[in-house]
XYZ file of N, CA and C in Angstrom:
201
model
N -23.285 16.280 -37.508
C -22.331 15.256 -37.148
C -23.023 13.915 -36.896
N -24.237 13.976 -36.390
C -24.966 12.733 -36.151
C -25.255 12.015 -37.465
N -25.584 12.789 -38.496
C -25.860 12.202 -39.808
C -24.596 11.568 -40.379
N -23.468 12.278 -40.276
C -22.200 11.749 -40.784
C -21.813 10.471 -40.036
N -21.988 10.479 -38.726
C -21.657 9.298 -37.932
C -22.543 8.122 -38.308
N -23.811 8.389 -38.551
C -24.740 7.330 -38.944
C -24.363 6.728 -40.293
N -23.802 7.549 -41.167
C -23.385 7.068 -42.485
C -21.970 6.480 -42.474
N -21.303 6.544 -41.312
C -19.953 5.985 -41.205
C -18.885 6.873 -41.802
N -19.117 8.166 -41.859
C -18.168 9.086 -42.484
C -17.425 9.956 -41.478
N -17.659 9.773 -40.231
C -17.023 10.581 -39.208
C -15.758 9.862 -38.744
N -14.630 10.280 -39.265
C -13.386 9.581 -38.966
C -12.277 10.483 -38.472
N -12.456 11.759 -38.437
C -11.390 12.657 -38.006
C -10.557 13.121 -39.176
N -9.438 13.725 -38.844
C -8.571 14.323 -39.850
C -7.815 13.247 -40.633
N -7.660 13.471 -41.924
C -6.931 12.525 -42.779
C -5.439 12.587 -42.464
N -4.731 11.462 -42.545
C -3.298 11.465 -42.255
C -2.521 12.264 -43.295
N -1.424 12.882 -42.874
C -0.586 13.674 -43.774
C 0.183 12.782 -44.743
N 0.571 11.604 -44.281
C 1.357 10.682 -45.107
C 0.573 9.403 -45.357
N 0.679 8.889 -46.578
C 0.074 7.590 -46.863
C 0.963 6.514 -46.236
N 0.479 5.293 -46.221
C 1.265 4.191 -45.655
C 2.563 3.998 -46.424
N 2.508 4.131 -47.738
C 3.718 3.980 -48.567
C 4.717 5.097 -48.286
N 4.222 6.314 -48.135
C 5.106 7.438 -47.837
C 5.753 7.272 -46.466
N 4.975 6.806 -45.499
C 5.514 6.616 -44.160
C 6.593 5.531 -44.158
N 6.371 4.463 -44.901
C 7.367 3.400 -45.015
C 8.637 3.934 -45.655
N 8.494 4.734 -46.705
C 9.644 5.322 -47.387
C 10.401 6.264 -46.451
N 9.675 7.087 -45.705
C 10.288 8.011 -44.761
C 11.115 7.255 -43.721
N 10.538 6.216 -43.152
C 11.248 5.435 -42.132
C 12.478 4.756 -42.733
N 12.373 4.272 -43.962
C 13.526 3.670 -44.634
C 14.657 4.665 -44.816
N 14.318 5.882 -45.207
C 15.342 6.925 -45.351
C 15.955 7.277 -44.003
N 15.134 7.301 -42.967
C 15.633 7.592 -41.629
C 16.600 6.498 -41.167
N 16.228 5.252 -41.391
C 17.086 4.133 -40.966
C 18.406 4.109 -41.723
N 18.403 4.591 -42.962
C 19.632 4.642 -43.751
C 20.619 5.649 -43.158
N 20.109 6.608 -42.412
C 20.972 7.558 -41.721
C 21.536 8.660 -42.598
N 20.980 8.861 -43.771
C 21.531 9.856 -44.689
C 20.834 11.210 -44.582
N 19.699 11.278 -43.876
C 18.945 12.518 -43.774
C 18.608 12.816 -42.324
N 18.588 14.093 -41.990
C 18.143 14.501 -40.659
C 16.616 14.528 -40.650
N 16.047 14.616 -39.459
C 14.590 14.680 -39.371
C 14.064 15.960 -40.023
N 14.810 17.038 -39.914
C 14.395 18.291 -40.549
C 14.401 18.150 -42.074
N 15.393 17.474 -42.610
C 15.456 17.251 -44.059
C 14.304 16.362 -44.522
N 13.993 15.342 -43.743
C 12.875 14.465 -44.091
C 11.555 15.222 -44.051
N 11.403 16.094 -43.059
C 10.185 16.891 -42.958
C 10.024 17.786 -44.183
N 11.103 18.394 -44.617
C 11.045 19.259 -45.793
C 10.794 18.440 -47.056
N 11.437 17.301 -47.156
C 11.297 16.440 -48.334
C 9.852 15.967 -48.517
N 9.172 15.642 -47.404
C 7.807 15.132 -47.464
C 6.752 16.218 -47.210
N 7.193 17.459 -47.048
C 6.300 18.607 -46.811
C 5.398 18.408 -45.600
N 5.995 17.966 -44.511
C 5.286 17.791 -43.243
C 6.125 18.417 -42.134
N 5.558 18.516 -40.956
C 6.290 19.032 -39.809
C 7.210 17.977 -39.216
N 8.182 18.437 -38.449
C 9.105 17.482 -37.811
C 8.369 16.560 -36.855
N 7.328 17.054 -36.203
C 6.581 16.204 -35.273
C 5.930 15.035 -36.013
N 5.509 15.245 -37.251
C 4.947 14.161 -38.057
C 6.016 13.117 -38.350
N 7.230 13.574 -38.624
C 8.354 12.652 -38.872
C 8.635 11.847 -37.610
N 8.688 12.523 -36.463
C 8.945 11.830 -35.201
C 7.873 10.781 -34.905
N 6.611 11.115 -35.151
C 5.527 10.148 -34.910
C 5.625 8.951 -35.841
N 5.973 9.181 -37.104
C 6.111 8.080 -38.055
C 7.229 7.138 -37.628
N 8.320 7.713 -37.167
C 9.460 6.907 -36.704
C 9.065 6.115 -35.460
N 8.339 6.753 -34.566
C 7.900 6.075 -33.342
C 6.939 4.936 -33.664
N 6.008 5.151 -34.591
C 5.060 4.092 -34.974
C 5.775 2.914 -35.615
N 6.927 3.155 -36.232
C 7.682 2.086 -36.879
C 8.467 1.257 -35.866
N 8.435 1.672 -34.602
C 9.109 0.894 -33.568
C 10.553 1.270 -33.346
N 10.966 2.392 -33.900
C 12.331 2.860 -33.687
C 12.437 3.448 -32.284
N 13.628 3.375 -31.704
C 13.816 4.038 -30.404
C 13.686 5.549 -30.572
N 13.488 6.245 -29.480
C 13.309 7.700 -29.547
C 14.471 8.361 -30.246
N 14.162 9.379 -30.996
C 15.173 10.114 -31.741
C 15.963 10.978 -30.763
N 17.281 10.809 -30.766
C 18.129 11.585 -29.871
C 18.520 12.879 -30.560
N 18.368 13.977 -29.845
C 18.779 15.268 -30.374
C 20.073 15.669 -29.703
N 21.009 16.114 -30.487
C 22.279 16.552 -29.912
C 22.302 18.070 -29.904
N 22.887 18.603 -28.841
C 23.028 20.046 -28.732
C 24.441 20.417 -29.116
N 24.607 21.548 -29.806
C 25.969 21.963 -30.198
C 26.807 22.401 -29.041
């Protein structure tokens, strides 16, 4: 790890979504046509990844409704 850090290659885990994908995901969320579960399936990521992307975009917290 010391060698990798010295070479500037120690950065942690790669993001699941690219910047373009995250922008597209947030746009679909703002349109209101898809649930977070549908977006997670569409982008092949977990719902928590969808929630984090929405939060990073400055959206208010996602409200969950109970039946």
